[in-house]
Coordinates of C-alpha atoms in Angstrom, one line a residue:
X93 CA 152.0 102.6 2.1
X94 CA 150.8 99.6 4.6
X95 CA 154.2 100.3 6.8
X96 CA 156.7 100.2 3.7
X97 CA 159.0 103.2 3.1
X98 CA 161.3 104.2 0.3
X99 CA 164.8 105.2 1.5
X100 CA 167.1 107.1 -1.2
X101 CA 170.6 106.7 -1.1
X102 CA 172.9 109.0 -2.9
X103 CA 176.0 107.1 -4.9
X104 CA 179.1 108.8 -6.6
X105 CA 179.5 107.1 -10.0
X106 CA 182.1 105.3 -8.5
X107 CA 180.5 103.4 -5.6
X108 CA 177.7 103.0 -8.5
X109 CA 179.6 101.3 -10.3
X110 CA 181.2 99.4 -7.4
X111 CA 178.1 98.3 -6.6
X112 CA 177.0 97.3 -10.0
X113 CA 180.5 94.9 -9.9
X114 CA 179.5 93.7 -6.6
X115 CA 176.0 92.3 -7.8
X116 CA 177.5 91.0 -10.8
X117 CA 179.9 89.1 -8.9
X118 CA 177.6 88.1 -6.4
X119 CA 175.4 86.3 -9.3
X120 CA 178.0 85.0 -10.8
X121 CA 178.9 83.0 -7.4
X122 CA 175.3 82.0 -6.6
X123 CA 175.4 80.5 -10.3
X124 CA 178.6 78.6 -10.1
X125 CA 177.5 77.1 -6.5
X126 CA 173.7 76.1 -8.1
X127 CA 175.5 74.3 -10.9
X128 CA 177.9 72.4 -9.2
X129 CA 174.8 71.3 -6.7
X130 CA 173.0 70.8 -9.4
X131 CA 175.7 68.5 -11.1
X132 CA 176.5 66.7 -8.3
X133 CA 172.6 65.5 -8.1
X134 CA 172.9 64.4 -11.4
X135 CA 176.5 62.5 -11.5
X136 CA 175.1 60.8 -8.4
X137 CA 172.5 59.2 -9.6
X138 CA 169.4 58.3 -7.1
X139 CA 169.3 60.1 -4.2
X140 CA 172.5 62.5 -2.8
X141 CA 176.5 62.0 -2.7
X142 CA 176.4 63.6 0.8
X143 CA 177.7 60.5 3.0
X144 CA 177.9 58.4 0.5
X145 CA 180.9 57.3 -1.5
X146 CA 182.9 59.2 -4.0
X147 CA 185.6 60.1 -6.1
X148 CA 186.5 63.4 -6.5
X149 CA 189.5 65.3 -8.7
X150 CA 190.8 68.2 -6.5
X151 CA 192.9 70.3 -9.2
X152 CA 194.8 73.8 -8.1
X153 CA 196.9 76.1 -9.9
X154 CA 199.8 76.1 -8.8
X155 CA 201.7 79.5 -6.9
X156 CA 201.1 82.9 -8.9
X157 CA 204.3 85.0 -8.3
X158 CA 204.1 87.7 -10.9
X159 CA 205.3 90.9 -11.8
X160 CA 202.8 92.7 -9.2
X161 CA 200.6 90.2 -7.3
X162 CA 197.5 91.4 -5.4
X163 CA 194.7 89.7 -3.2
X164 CA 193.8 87.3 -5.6
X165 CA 197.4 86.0 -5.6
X166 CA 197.4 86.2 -2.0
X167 CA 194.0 83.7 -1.6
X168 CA 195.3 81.4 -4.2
X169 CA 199.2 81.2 -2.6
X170 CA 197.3 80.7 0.5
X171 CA 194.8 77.8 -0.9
X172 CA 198.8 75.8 -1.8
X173 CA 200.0 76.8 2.0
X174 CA 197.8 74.8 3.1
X175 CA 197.8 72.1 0.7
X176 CA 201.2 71.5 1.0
X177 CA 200.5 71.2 4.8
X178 CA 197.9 68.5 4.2
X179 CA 200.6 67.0 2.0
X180 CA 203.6 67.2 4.5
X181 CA 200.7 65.8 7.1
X182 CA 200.3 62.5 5.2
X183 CA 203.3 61.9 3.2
X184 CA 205.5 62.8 6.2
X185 CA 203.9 63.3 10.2
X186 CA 202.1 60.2 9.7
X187 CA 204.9 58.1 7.3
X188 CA 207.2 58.8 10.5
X189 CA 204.7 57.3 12.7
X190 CA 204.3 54.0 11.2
X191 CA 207.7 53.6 10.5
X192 CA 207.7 54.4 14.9
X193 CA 205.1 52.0 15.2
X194 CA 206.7 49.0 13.1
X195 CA 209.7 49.6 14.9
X196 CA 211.7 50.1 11.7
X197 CA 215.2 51.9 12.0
X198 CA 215.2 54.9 9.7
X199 CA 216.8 58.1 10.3
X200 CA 214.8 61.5 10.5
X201 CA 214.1 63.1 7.1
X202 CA 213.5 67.3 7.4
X203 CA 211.0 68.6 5.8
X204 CA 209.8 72.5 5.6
X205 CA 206.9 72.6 7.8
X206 CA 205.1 75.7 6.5
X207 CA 202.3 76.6 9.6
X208 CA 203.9 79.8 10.4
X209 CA 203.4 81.3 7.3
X210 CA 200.1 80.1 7.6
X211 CA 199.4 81.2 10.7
X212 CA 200.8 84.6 9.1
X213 CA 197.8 84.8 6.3
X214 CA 195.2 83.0 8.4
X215 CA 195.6 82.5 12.0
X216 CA 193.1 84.2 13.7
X217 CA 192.7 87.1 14.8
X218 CA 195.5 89.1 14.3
X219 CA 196.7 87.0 10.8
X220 CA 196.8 89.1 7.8
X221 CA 193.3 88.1 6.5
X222 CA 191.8 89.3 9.6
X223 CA 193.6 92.6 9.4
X224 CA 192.4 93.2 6.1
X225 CA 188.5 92.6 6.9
X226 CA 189.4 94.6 10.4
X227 CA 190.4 97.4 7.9
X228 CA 187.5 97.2 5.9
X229 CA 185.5 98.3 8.3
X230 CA 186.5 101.6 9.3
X231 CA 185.2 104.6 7.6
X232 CA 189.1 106.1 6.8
X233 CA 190.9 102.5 7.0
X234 CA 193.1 102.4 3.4
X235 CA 195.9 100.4 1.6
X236 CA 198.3 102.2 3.9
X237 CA 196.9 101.6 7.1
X238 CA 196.4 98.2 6.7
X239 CA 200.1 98.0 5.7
X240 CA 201.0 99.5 8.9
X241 CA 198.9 97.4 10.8
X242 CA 200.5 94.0 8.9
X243 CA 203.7 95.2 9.4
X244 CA 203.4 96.7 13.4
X245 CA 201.6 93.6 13.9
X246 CA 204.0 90.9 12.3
X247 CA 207.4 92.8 12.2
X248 CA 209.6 90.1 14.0
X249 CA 208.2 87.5 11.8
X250 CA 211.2 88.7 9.8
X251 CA 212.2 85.0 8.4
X252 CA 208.6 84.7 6.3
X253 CA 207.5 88.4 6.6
X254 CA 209.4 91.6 5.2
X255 CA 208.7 95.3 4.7
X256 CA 211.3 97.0 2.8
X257 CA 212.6 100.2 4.5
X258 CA 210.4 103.1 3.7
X259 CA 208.0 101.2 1.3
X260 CA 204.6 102.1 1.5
X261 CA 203.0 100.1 -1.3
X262 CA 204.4 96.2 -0.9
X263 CA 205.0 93.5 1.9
X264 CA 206.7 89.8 1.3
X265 CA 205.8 86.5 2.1
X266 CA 208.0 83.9 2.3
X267 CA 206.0 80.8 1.2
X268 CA 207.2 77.5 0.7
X269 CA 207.5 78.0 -2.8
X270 CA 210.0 80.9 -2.5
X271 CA 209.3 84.7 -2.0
X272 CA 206.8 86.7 -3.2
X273 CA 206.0 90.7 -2.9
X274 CA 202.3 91.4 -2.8
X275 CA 201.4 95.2 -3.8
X276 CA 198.4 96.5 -1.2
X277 CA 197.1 98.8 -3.5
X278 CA 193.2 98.0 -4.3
X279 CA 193.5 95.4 -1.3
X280 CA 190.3 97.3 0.5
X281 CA 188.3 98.0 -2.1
X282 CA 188.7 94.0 -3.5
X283 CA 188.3 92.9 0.2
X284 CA 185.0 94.5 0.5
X285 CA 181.3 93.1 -0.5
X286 CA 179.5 96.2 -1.4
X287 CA 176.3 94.1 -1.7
X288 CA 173.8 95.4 0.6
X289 CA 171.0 93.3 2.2
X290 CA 168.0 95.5 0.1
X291 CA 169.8 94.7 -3.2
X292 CA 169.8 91.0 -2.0
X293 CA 166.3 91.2 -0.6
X294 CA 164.6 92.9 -4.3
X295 CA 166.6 89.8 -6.2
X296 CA 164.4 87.7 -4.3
X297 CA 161.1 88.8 -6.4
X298 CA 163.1 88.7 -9.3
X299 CA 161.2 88.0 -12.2
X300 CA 163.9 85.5 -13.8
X301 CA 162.8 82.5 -11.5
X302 CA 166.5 81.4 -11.9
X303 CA 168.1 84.9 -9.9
X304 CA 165.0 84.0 -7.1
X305 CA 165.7 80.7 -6.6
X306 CA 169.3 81.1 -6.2
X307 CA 169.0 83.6 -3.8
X308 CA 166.4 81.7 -1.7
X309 CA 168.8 78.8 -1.8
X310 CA 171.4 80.7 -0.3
X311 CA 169.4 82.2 3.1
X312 CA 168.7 78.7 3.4
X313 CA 171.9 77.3 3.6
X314 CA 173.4 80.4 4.8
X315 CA 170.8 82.2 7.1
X316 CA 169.3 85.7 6.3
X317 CA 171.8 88.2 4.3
X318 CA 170.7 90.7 7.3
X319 CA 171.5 87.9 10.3
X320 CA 174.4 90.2 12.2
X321 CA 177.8 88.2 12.9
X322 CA 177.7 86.7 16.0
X323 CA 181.0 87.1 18.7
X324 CA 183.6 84.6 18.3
X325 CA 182.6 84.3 14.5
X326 CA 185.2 85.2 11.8
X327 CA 184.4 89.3 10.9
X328 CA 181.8 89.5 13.8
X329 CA 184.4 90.8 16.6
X330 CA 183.1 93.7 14.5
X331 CA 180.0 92.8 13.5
X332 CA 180.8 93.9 10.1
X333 CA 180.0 92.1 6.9
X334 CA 181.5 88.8 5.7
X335 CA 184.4 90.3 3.5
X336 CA 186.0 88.5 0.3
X337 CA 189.3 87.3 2.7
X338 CA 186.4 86.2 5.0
X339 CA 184.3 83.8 2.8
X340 CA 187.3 82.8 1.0
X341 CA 189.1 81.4 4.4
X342 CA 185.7 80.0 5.4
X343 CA 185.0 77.9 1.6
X344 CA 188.5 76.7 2.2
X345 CA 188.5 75.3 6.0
X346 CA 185.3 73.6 4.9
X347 CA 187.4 71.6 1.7
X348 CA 190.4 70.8 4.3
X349 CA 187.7 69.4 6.1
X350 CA 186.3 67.3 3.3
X351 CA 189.7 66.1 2.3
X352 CA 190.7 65.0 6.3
X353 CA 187.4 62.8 5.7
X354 CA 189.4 61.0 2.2
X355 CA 191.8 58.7 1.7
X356 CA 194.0 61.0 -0.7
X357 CA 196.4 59.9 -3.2
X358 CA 198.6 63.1 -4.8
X359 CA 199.7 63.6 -8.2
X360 CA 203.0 66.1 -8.5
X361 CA 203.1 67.9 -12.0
X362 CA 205.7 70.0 -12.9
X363 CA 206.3 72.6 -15.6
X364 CA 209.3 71.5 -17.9
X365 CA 210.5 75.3 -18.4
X366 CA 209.1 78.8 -17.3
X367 CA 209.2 79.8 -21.5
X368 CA 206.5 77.7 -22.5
X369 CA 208.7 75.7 -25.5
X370 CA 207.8 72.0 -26.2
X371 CA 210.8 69.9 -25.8
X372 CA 212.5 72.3 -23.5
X373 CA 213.9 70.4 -20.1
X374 CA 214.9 73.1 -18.1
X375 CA 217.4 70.7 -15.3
X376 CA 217.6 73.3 -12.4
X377 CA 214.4 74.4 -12.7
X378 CA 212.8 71.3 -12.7
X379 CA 214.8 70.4 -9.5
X380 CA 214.1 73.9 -7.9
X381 CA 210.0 72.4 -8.1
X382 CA 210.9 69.4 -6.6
X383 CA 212.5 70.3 -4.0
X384 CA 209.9 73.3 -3.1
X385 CA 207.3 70.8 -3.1
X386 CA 209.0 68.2 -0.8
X387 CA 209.1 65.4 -3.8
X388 CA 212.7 64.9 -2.5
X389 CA 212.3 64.6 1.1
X390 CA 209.4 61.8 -0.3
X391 CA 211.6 60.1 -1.7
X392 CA 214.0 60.0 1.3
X393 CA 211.6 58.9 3.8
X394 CA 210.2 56.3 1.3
X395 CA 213.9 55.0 1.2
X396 CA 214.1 54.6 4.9
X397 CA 211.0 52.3 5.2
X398 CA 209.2 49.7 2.6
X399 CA 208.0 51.8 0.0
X400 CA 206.3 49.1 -1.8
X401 CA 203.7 47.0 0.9
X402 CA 201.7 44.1 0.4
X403 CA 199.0 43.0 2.7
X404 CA 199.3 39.6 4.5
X405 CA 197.0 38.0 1.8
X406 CA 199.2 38.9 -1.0

């Protein structure tokens, strides 16, 4: 009645289910990004953080490389890439540039610059991320399809990307960390949001005031759930809907962002063996961390220049 209609939509237990997974997911998000709003406000004091001064504790896990490894290994392995590209940025592009500037004789230190396996999961809009969300979005797209795609696609990237011969199931990275073989089955169906707008729209008269609110507070920040992607935007080429690869990529530009604005200082932690023993120095692999996270070529460069300054007035 007054202009409203009821549409029916038929679901197989299993996109039920997916979609059950999906909400549950979805409020789980809205709930994490409300309370670390909300504790921000509070650690702050009067008034907002935002352009103000702070201190903030950026911790990651360090690169999964398991037995299988999936998306989620592939977001987080990503999340280091381009970390240790922030890292090889100030410890080393700009360490070489003073030392340029203060005219002080050192000789070149190599380090492994890692944007080309970046470019391989992120670059847009043919990096693997995209290809995934591109897949998503057709009606018979599947794990295997996208691994054709990936591999058509990136095939004589062969010294950080590898298909083995006749494998149908698994593709390998080659990150700065060493190798790792990601399996593509499930990538789709974890790549997708199966949230649709009318789900998002009834949360809004929720009757918890908490499940309202956070919703409202997203479209705020974010524009309406049914606002189509506009061209040139990540995902709307297609005009499909912001995928998990999508948001993820998009969350994680906006922290490089926030740390370009810092001055950064960086703690290196290492794992004393891979058996999880107290009191157990494992020597070579020790040294394989260091070295896959450039401490060594730090420590070189360091050597070549002043590692300990004082200003003029001290």
């Amino acid at each position: 009645t007054g202009g409203m209609r009821v549409i029916h939509v038929p679901l197989t237990p299993e996109q039920a289910a997916a979609n059950c997974e999906a909400l549950r997911k979805r409020l789980y998000s809205l709930l994490f990004d409300w309370l670390v709003v909300e504790a921000n406000k509070t650690l702050s004091g009067e008034g907002s953080y935002a352009g103000g001064n702070f201190i903030a504790l950026l911790d990651i896990f360090g690169f999964e490389n398991f037995k299988e490894n999936s998306l989620e290994q592939l977001c987080i392995n990503y999340t280091n890439e381009r970390l240790q590209q922030y890292f090889n940025e100030h410890v080393f592009k700009l360490e070489e540039q003073e030392y340029e500037r203060e005219g002080i004789q050192w000789e070149a230190v190599e380090f492994n610059d890692n944007l080309d396996c970046i470019d391989l999961i992120g670059k847009k809009p043919l990096g693997i991320f995209d290809l995934l969300t591109e897949e998503c979005s057709f009606p018979k797209g599947s794990d295997t399809s996208f691994l054709e795609k990936i591999t058509q696609q990136h095939r004589k990237s062969k010294t950080i990307f590898t298909v083995q011969p006749r494998s149908r199931t698994q593709f390998t990275v080659k990150h700065y960390a060493g190798q790792v073989s990601y399996t593509v089955t499930g990538f789709l169906e974890k790549n997708k949001d199966h949230t649709h707008e009318h789900v998002m729209t009834a949360l809004k008269s929720s009757s918890c005031n908490l499940v309202a609110t956070l919703v409202q507070l997203t479209e705020a920040a974010a524009g309406s759930p049914g606002t189509p992607a506009r061209k040139g935007s990540p995902g709307g080429r297609l005009g499909i809907r912001q995928t998990v690869a999508f948001k993820y990529r998009a969350q994680l530009t906006l922290l490089m962002q926030e740390l370009a604005s810092t001055s950064s200082y960086f703690v290196r932690c290492v794992r004393p063996n891979n058996v999880q023993q107290a009191d157990n120095f494992m020597d070579e692999y020790i040294l394989e961390q260091l070295i896959n996270v450039g401490v060594m070529e730090t420590i070189r460069i360091r050597q070549s220049g002043f590692p300990v300054r004082f200003k003029h007035l001290e």
